[in-house]
């Protein structure tokens, strides 16, 4: 059985009733009984945005886990309600960009047939919870972070007290020392670790990107497992009551934490928590066990004599060898590998997948990865459990559908927001910049030589393209009808998170591509052997990069 | 303003002062003892920013507490309501006033509100439809409904 959370009758009832509720809300909007002002927060709570050209529906993929059957339904939705494609997002969700308001209830009905929905994918609510996209597979994890992400998902779903927060609220969970979920740029980051053999959480609060980027502060080193939900409720209650509501740009929890100071904020949370910690939100071991049961490891084969077919094939096929080096990752189960599926072909739109690609992935996952697919916050996909002996076949199958670009983690694996091509908030285009940069830096040998390099592009200061935590960050702005692009260097979303610094004067749309290339040339000249870009930048500071960009112009 | 209570539209006995005297938090804090000495039923009117902690266990001395929603997007009264019900043991009428719309009724009820001032003439019909829309809950709140998890453990 595929290791996803399997809905029971009650879970299904909630989703089915939510579809009926939304159908009624849409009917009342179409009849004029609801004003757009009244309808707006209702549709946003269900993931429906009004974009530049059409409605966009964001579908929840909790902690990025999707089954083959669910992926097939996403493909069918892309065909029936959109233009044959979907867009995977930095919050492990999928967006459909060309939706008609009157068709959304039917779309949601289709989703509900495979236990999917759009609940809390937007609005000033606790958003869909994210987690480590390698959860349940990574060799370096302590536990499967999805267990706790699911517990948080249930607690936060249609929470009556927290459905009109000052602003949106994002929670991410990991259970590994390696942070693959960008915890420190979330409203709350929860990291599972152990003390004296007992599980508990480090709780970080007040990170975020947007126009005022901040790194989250740890307000609890070790929270016992039993107290997870009561502690989160205490944080949310303090925020709901005291977060600013007078200015939407100062309404995120990061501003409250910053204004009060982390220690004073923590004291308020602890005081609230002291009142409720022994109440009904306590998390009994039996409840953790109930949820854990859904995420049992798949029926791995006992491969004590690992199949080394892939090693032999790699010896004679350098293209396969490169894909193996770059797009596979160590699995906790001997004889298995994690496969990264790049949605970043050279010159492509980051995160886009066609309906045919989604169907192909569903078939490949069904045949080779225990029916499981993951969505990453870097807008790629993952086949989490592939037998090593099948890697060559998987590579070939992916390649047939344009899904085997060996660039995950490299320079052309660019995060980009939709920008002015879709978004009504954008001040500049971002997709065409991503396409131009990935084309300029397409050479695979050169990319591999550059090593891990995160280029992230946002089309406005809301920073949906994560530019603040890009090793190279690009922010698209507009002045007098002209787009221009600001360059930041030195950001990083990992366990040692940092925010990028603006390097100097901005560039034109053409100039920014040249600038990025110059940065890569300078890095190559300045690095010590084996030194990654971010480490070189941290050692050298901005000066030599400024020099290469602006001197002798 | 029509008052919706127990699912039906009723006359508001506080409207003309016959049911008792309604005070603001400020008045209560300034004249607590005098007000208690008058020996009439008391109602308390709260703004979203009012700290219910300053009412505390005195909450039980009121026959009515009304919390204002100046805009339906202001979510602070939901927290106030839960604190009054769950922390301070208030079991009198807890009324939502201001911009009280159909699509928030179910959240309000779950947080402990049991009376609603609604401008809509179809208030009773709306209420019946709204609170029945979602029949299962994932998290404990003022309504003390059994959660999905609790039911799962009971069935197991």
PDB file of N, CA and C in Angstrom, chain A residues 10-11 13-14 17-18 21 24-25 28 41-42 153-155 157 159-161 163-164 233 237 240-241 245 272 275-276 286-287 290, chain B residues 51-53 72-76 78-79 82-83 87 101-104 107 110-111 133-136 138-141 148-149 152-153:
ATOM      1  N   UNK A  10     -14.421   9.862   7.875  1.00  0.00           N
ATOM      2  CA  UNK A  10     -14.550  11.205   8.438  1.00  0.00           C
ATOM      3  C   UNK A  10     -13.742  12.218   7.616  1.00  0.00           C
ATOM      4  N   UNK A  11     -12.495  11.853   7.244  1.00  0.00           N
ATOM      5  CA  UNK A  11     -11.680  12.752   6.415  1.00  0.00           C
ATOM      6  C   UNK A  11     -12.395  13.042   5.105  1.00  0.00           C
ATOM      7  N   UNK A  13     -15.633  12.790   4.502  1.00  0.00           N
ATOM      8  CA  UNK A  13     -16.831  13.597   4.744  1.00  0.00           C
ATOM      9  C   UNK A  13     -16.468  15.075   4.760  1.00  0.00           C
ATOM     10  N   UNK A  14     -15.364  15.400   5.445  1.00  0.00           N
ATOM     11  CA  UNK A  14     -14.972  16.808   5.543  1.00  0.00           C
ATOM     12  C   UNK A  14     -14.694  17.395   4.162  1.00  0.00           C
ATOM     13  N   UNK A  17     -17.974  17.669   2.130  1.00  0.00           N
ATOM     14  CA  UNK A  17     -18.818  18.767   2.606  1.00  0.00           C
ATOM     15  C   UNK A  17     -18.200  20.128   2.258  1.00  0.00           C
ATOM     16  N   UNK A  18     -16.875  20.170   2.261  1.00  0.00           N
ATOM     17  CA  UNK A  18     -16.211  21.424   1.908  1.00  0.00           C
ATOM     18  C   UNK A  18     -16.463  21.759   0.431  1.00  0.00           C
ATOM     19  N   UNK A  21     -19.986  23.050   0.277  1.00  0.00           N
ATOM     20  CA  UNK A  21     -20.009  24.395   0.853  1.00  0.00           C
ATOM     21  C   UNK A  21     -19.497  25.422  -0.151  1.00  0.00           C
ATOM     22  N   UNK A  24     -21.883  26.068  -3.027  1.00  0.00           N
ATOM     23  CA  UNK A  24     -22.939  27.000  -2.615  1.00  0.00           C
ATOM     24  C   UNK A  24     -22.413  28.439  -2.596  1.00  0.00           C
ATOM     25  N   UNK A  25     -21.174  28.616  -2.128  1.00  0.00           N
ATOM     26  CA  UNK A  25     -20.608  29.967  -2.103  1.00  0.00           C
ATOM     27  C   UNK A  25     -20.444  30.520  -3.522  1.00  0.00           C
ATOM     28  N   UNK A  28     -23.796  31.482  -4.837  1.00  0.00           N
ATOM     29  CA  UNK A  28     -24.266  32.748  -4.270  1.00  0.00           C
ATOM     30  C   UNK A  28     -23.506  33.933  -4.866  1.00  0.00           C
ATOM     31  N   UNK A  41     -12.433  36.610   0.436  1.00  0.00           N
ATOM     32  CA  UNK A  41     -11.782  35.757   1.444  1.00  0.00           C
ATOM     33  C   UNK A  41     -12.278  34.323   1.416  1.00  0.00           C
ATOM     34  N   UNK A  42     -13.517  34.112   0.972  1.00  0.00           N
ATOM     35  CA  UNK A  42     -14.040  32.743   0.918  1.00  0.00           C
ATOM     36  C   UNK A  42     -13.357  31.943  -0.178  1.00  0.00           C
ATOM     37  N   UNK A 153      -1.389  19.224   9.869  1.00  0.00           N
ATOM     38  CA  UNK A 153      -2.401  19.486   8.836  1.00  0.00           C
ATOM     39  C   UNK A 153      -3.813  19.297   9.402  1.00  0.00           C
ATOM     40  N   UNK A 154      -3.996  18.206  10.125  1.00  0.00           N
ATOM     41  CA  UNK A 154      -5.328  17.946  10.658  1.00  0.00           C
ATOM     42  C   UNK A 154      -5.741  19.012  11.664  1.00  0.00           C
ATOM     43  N   UNK A 155      -4.837  19.313  12.586  1.00  0.00           N
ATOM     44  CA  UNK A 155      -5.151  20.339  13.604  1.00  0.00           C
ATOM     45  C   UNK A 155      -5.500  21.682  12.949  1.00  0.00           C
ATOM     46  N   UNK A 157      -6.665  22.298   9.878  1.00  0.00           N
ATOM     47  CA  UNK A 157      -7.691  22.314   8.834  1.00  0.00           C
ATOM     48  C   UNK A 157      -9.022  22.842   9.362  1.00  0.00           C
ATOM     49  N   UNK A 159      -9.565  25.333  11.145  1.00  0.00           N
ATOM     50  CA  UNK A 159      -9.455  25.717  12.559  1.00  0.00           C
ATOM     51  C   UNK A 159     -10.342  26.938  12.797  1.00  0.00           C
ATOM     52  N   UNK A 160     -11.322  26.826  13.692  1.00  0.00           N
ATOM     53  CA  UNK A 160     -12.302  27.914  13.794  1.00  0.00           C
ATOM     54  C   UNK A 160     -11.710  29.209  14.355  1.00  0.00           C
ATOM     55  N   UNK A 161     -10.680  29.078  15.182  1.00  0.00           N
ATOM     56  CA  UNK A 161     -10.116  30.287  15.809  1.00  0.00           C
ATOM     57  C   UNK A 161      -9.132  30.991  14.870  1.00  0.00           C
ATOM     58  N   UNK A 163      -8.978  31.153  11.362  1.00  0.00           N
ATOM     59  CA  UNK A 163      -9.326  31.259   9.945  1.00  0.00           C
ATOM     60  C   UNK A 163      -9.359  32.705   9.455  1.00  0.00           C
ATOM     61  N   UNK A 164      -9.156  33.659  10.377  1.00  0.00           N
ATOM     62  CA  UNK A 164      -9.028  35.070   9.987  1.00  0.00           C
ATOM     63  C   UNK A 164      -7.843  35.682  10.725  1.00  0.00           C
ATOM     64  N   UNK A 233      -0.688  25.948  19.046  1.00  0.00           N
ATOM     65  CA  UNK A 233      -1.911  26.721  19.292  1.00  0.00           C
ATOM     66  C   UNK A 233      -1.589  27.982  20.102  1.00  0.00           C
ATOM     67  N   UNK A 237      -2.323  31.681  18.855  1.00  0.00           N
ATOM     68  CA  UNK A 237      -3.235  32.533  19.615  1.00  0.00           C
ATOM     69  C   UNK A 237      -2.575  33.878  19.940  1.00  0.00           C
ATOM     70  N   UNK A 240      -2.628  35.696  16.626  1.00  0.00           N
ATOM     71  CA  UNK A 240      -3.972  36.127  16.215  1.00  0.00           C
ATOM     72  C   UNK A 240      -4.422  37.351  17.000  1.00  0.00           C
ATOM     73  N   UNK A 241      -4.046  37.395  18.283  1.00  0.00           N
ATOM     74  CA  UNK A 241      -4.514  38.492  19.132  1.00  0.00           C
ATOM     75  C   UNK A 241      -3.624  39.725  19.022  1.00  0.00           C
ATOM     76  N   UNK A 245      -2.814  44.361  12.463  1.00  0.00           N
ATOM     77  CA  UNK A 245      -3.870  44.264  11.460  1.00  0.00           C
ATOM     78  C   UNK A 245      -4.096  45.597  10.746  1.00  0.00           C
ATOM     79  N   UNK A 272       0.924  31.607  27.582  1.00  0.00           N
ATOM     80  CA  UNK A 272      -0.316  31.080  27.009  1.00  0.00           C
ATOM     81  C   UNK A 272      -0.310  29.549  27.047  1.00  0.00           C
ATOM     82  N   UNK A 275      -1.225  27.657  30.161  1.00  0.00           N
ATOM     83  CA  UNK A 275      -2.665  27.559  30.430  1.00  0.00           C
ATOM     84  C   UNK A 275      -3.321  26.393  29.686  1.00  0.00           C
ATOM     85  N   UNK A 276      -2.743  25.999  28.551  1.00  0.00           N
ATOM     86  CA  UNK A 276      -3.457  25.009  27.724  1.00  0.00           C
ATOM     87  C   UNK A 276      -2.709  23.686  27.554  1.00  0.00           C
ATOM     88  N   UNK A 286      -0.648   7.161  21.252  1.00  0.00           N
ATOM     89  CA  UNK A 286      -1.538   6.371  20.396  1.00  0.00           C
ATOM     90  C   UNK A 286      -1.934   7.142  19.144  1.00  0.00           C
ATOM     91  N   UNK A 287      -2.067   8.459  19.259  1.00  0.00           N
ATOM     92  CA  UNK A 287      -2.435   9.257  18.089  1.00  0.00           C
ATOM     93  C   UNK A 287      -1.249   9.350  17.117  1.00  0.00           C
ATOM     94  N   UNK A 290      -1.238   6.152  15.368  1.00  0.00           N
ATOM     95  CA  UNK A 290      -2.318   6.057  14.364  1.00  0.00           C
ATOM     96  C   UNK A 290      -1.878   6.714  13.049  1.00  0.00           C
TER      97      UNK A 290
ATOM     98  N   UNK B  51      -8.599  43.096  26.123  1.00  0.00           N
ATOM     99  CA  UNK B  51      -7.963  41.929  26.725  1.00  0.00           C
ATOM    100  C   UNK B  51      -8.957  41.223  27.631  1.00  0.00           C
ATOM    101  N   UNK B  52      -9.378  40.029  27.237  1.00  0.00           N
ATOM    102  CA  UNK B  52     -10.352  39.352  28.101  1.00  0.00           C
ATOM    103  C   UNK B  52      -9.728  38.939  29.427  1.00  0.00           C
ATOM    104  N   UNK B  53      -8.403  38.909  29.486  1.00  0.00           N
ATOM    105  CA  UNK B  53      -7.751  38.605  30.761  1.00  0.00           C
ATOM    106  C   UNK B  53      -8.141  39.619  31.834  1.00  0.00           C
ATOM    107  N   UNK B  72     -15.516  41.522   9.172  1.00  0.00           N
ATOM    108  CA  UNK B  72     -15.564  40.064   9.338  1.00  0.00           C
ATOM    109  C   UNK B  72     -14.198  39.425   9.203  1.00  0.00           C
ATOM    110  N   UNK B  73     -13.240  40.183   8.648  1.00  0.00           N
ATOM    111  CA  UNK B  73     -11.881  39.659   8.500  1.00  0.00           C
ATOM    112  C   UNK B  73     -11.042  39.833   9.760  1.00  0.00           C
ATOM    113  N   UNK B  74     -11.588  40.490  10.773  1.00  0.00           N
ATOM    114  CA  UNK B  74     -10.859  40.658  12.038  1.00  0.00           C
ATOM    115  C   UNK B  74     -11.086  39.418  12.890  1.00  0.00           C
ATOM    116  N   UNK B  75     -10.074  38.580  13.033  1.00  0.00           N
ATOM    117  CA  UNK B  75     -10.249  37.284  13.686  1.00  0.00           C
ATOM    118  C   UNK B  75     -10.019  37.272  15.181  1.00  0.00           C
ATOM    119  N   UNK B  76      -9.754  38.434  15.778  1.00  0.00           N
ATOM    120  CA  UNK B  76      -9.442  38.434  17.212  1.00  0.00           C
ATOM    121  C   UNK B  76     -10.598  37.962  18.096  1.00  0.00           C
ATOM    122  N   UNK B  78     -12.571  35.612  17.818  1.00  0.00           N
ATOM    123  CA  UNK B  78     -12.608  34.148  17.951  1.00  0.00           C
ATOM    124  C   UNK B  78     -11.766  33.704  19.154  1.00  0.00           C
ATOM    125  N   UNK B  79     -10.598  34.319  19.301  1.00  0.00           N
ATOM    126  CA  UNK B  79      -9.749  33.982  20.460  1.00  0.00           C
ATOM    127  C   UNK B  79     -10.400  34.447  21.750  1.00  0.00           C
ATOM    128  N   UNK B  82     -13.127  31.988  22.785  1.00  0.00           N
ATOM    129  CA  UNK B  82     -12.637  30.714  23.345  1.00  0.00           C
ATOM    130  C   UNK B  82     -12.098  30.900  24.754  1.00  0.00           C
ATOM    131  N   UNK B  83     -11.379  32.005  24.974  1.00  0.00           N
ATOM    132  CA  UNK B  83     -10.832  32.233  26.313  1.00  0.00           C
ATOM    133  C   UNK B  83     -11.955  32.400  27.335  1.00  0.00           C
ATOM    134  N   UNK B  87     -11.452  29.224  29.356  1.00  0.00           N
ATOM    135  CA  UNK B  87     -10.536  29.549  30.458  1.00  0.00           C
ATOM    136  C   UNK B  87     -11.261  30.177  31.628  1.00  0.00           C
ATOM    137  N   UNK B 101     -21.543  37.654   9.202  1.00  0.00           N
ATOM    138  CA  UNK B 101     -22.038  37.134   7.930  1.00  0.00           C
ATOM    139  C   UNK B 101     -22.223  35.626   8.013  1.00  0.00           C
ATOM    140  N   UNK B 102     -23.053  35.125   7.122  1.00  0.00           N
ATOM    141  CA  UNK B 102     -23.406  33.715   7.105  1.00  0.00           C
ATOM    142  C   UNK B 102     -22.198  32.783   7.104  1.00  0.00           C
ATOM    143  N   UNK B 103     -21.191  33.128   6.278  1.00  0.00           N
ATOM    144  CA  UNK B 103     -20.097  32.175   6.077  1.00  0.00           C
ATOM    145  C   UNK B 103     -19.100  32.133   7.228  1.00  0.00           C
ATOM    146  N   UNK B 104     -19.300  32.961   8.224  1.00  0.00           N
ATOM    147  CA  UNK B 104     -18.458  32.873   9.416  1.00  0.00           C
ATOM    148  C   UNK B 104     -19.198  32.256  10.608  1.00  0.00           C
ATOM    149  N   UNK B 107     -17.712  29.002  12.183  1.00  0.00           N
ATOM    150  CA  UNK B 107     -16.485  29.232  12.970  1.00  0.00           C
ATOM    151  C   UNK B 107     -16.827  29.896  14.305  1.00  0.00           C
ATOM    152  N   UNK B 110     -18.346  27.417  16.678  1.00  0.00           N
ATOM    153  CA  UNK B 110     -17.350  26.488  17.216  1.00  0.00           C
ATOM    154  C   UNK B 110     -16.508  27.137  18.318  1.00  0.00           C
ATOM    155  N   UNK B 111     -16.314  28.446  18.247  1.00  0.00           N
ATOM    156  CA  UNK B 111     -15.515  29.130  19.265  1.00  0.00           C
ATOM    157  C   UNK B 111     -16.328  29.512  20.494  1.00  0.00           C
ATOM    158  N   UNK B 133     -23.013  22.755   7.452  1.00  0.00           N
ATOM    159  CA  UNK B 133     -22.239  22.483   6.239  1.00  0.00           C
ATOM    160  C   UNK B 133     -21.101  21.494   6.456  1.00  0.00           C
ATOM    161  N   UNK B 134     -20.380  21.654   7.552  1.00  0.00           N
ATOM    162  CA  UNK B 134     -19.266  20.752   7.851  1.00  0.00           C
ATOM    163  C   UNK B 134     -19.600  20.014   9.142  1.00  0.00           C
ATOM    164  N   UNK B 135     -19.757  18.701   9.047  1.00  0.00           N
ATOM    165  CA  UNK B 135     -20.279  17.949  10.196  1.00  0.00           C
ATOM    166  C   UNK B 135     -19.197  17.282  11.036  1.00  0.00           C
ATOM    167  N   UNK B 136     -17.943  17.356  10.597  1.00  0.00           N
ATOM    168  CA  UNK B 136     -16.860  16.710  11.356  1.00  0.00           C
ATOM    169  C   UNK B 136     -15.772  17.749  11.643  1.00  0.00           C
ATOM    170  N   UNK B 138     -11.595  18.507  13.124  1.00  0.00           N
ATOM    171  CA  UNK B 138     -10.279  17.926  13.390  1.00  0.00           C
ATOM    172  C   UNK B 138      -9.699  18.369  14.737  1.00  0.00           C
ATOM    173  N   UNK B 139     -10.146  19.521  15.240  1.00  0.00           N
ATOM    174  CA  UNK B 139      -9.477  20.056  16.422  1.00  0.00           C
ATOM    175  C   UNK B 139     -10.478  20.402  17.515  1.00  0.00           C
ATOM    176  N   UNK B 140     -10.060  20.262  18.780  1.00  0.00           N
ATOM    177  CA  UNK B 140     -10.944  20.657  19.871  1.00  0.00           C
ATOM    178  C   UNK B 140     -11.121  22.180  19.882  1.00  0.00           C
ATOM    179  N   UNK B 141     -12.300  22.646  20.243  1.00  0.00           N
ATOM    180  CA  UNK B 141     -12.547  24.082  20.394  1.00  0.00           C
ATOM    181  C   UNK B 141     -13.658  24.236  21.434  1.00  0.00           C
ATOM    182  N   UNK B 148     -12.180  14.119  14.935  1.00  0.00           N
ATOM    183  CA  UNK B 148     -12.014  12.960  14.060  1.00  0.00           C
ATOM    184  C   UNK B 148     -11.045  11.961  14.686  1.00  0.00           C
ATOM    185  N   UNK B 149      -9.955  12.479  15.269  1.00  0.00           N
ATOM    186  CA  UNK B 149      -8.964  11.585  15.884  1.00  0.00           C
ATOM    187  C   UNK B 149      -9.581  10.840  17.066  1.00  0.00           C
ATOM    188  N   UNK B 152     -11.747   8.132  15.888  1.00  0.00           N
ATOM    189  CA  UNK B 152     -10.965   7.019  15.330  1.00  0.00           C
ATOM    190  C   UNK B 152     -10.445   6.122  16.445  1.00  0.00           C
ATOM    191  N   UNK B 153      -9.994   6.736  17.563  1.00  0.00           N
ATOM    192  CA  UNK B 153      -9.464   5.922  18.661  1.00  0.00           C
ATOM    193  C   UNK B 153     -10.576   5.159  19.367  1.00  0.00           C
TER     194      UNK B 153
END
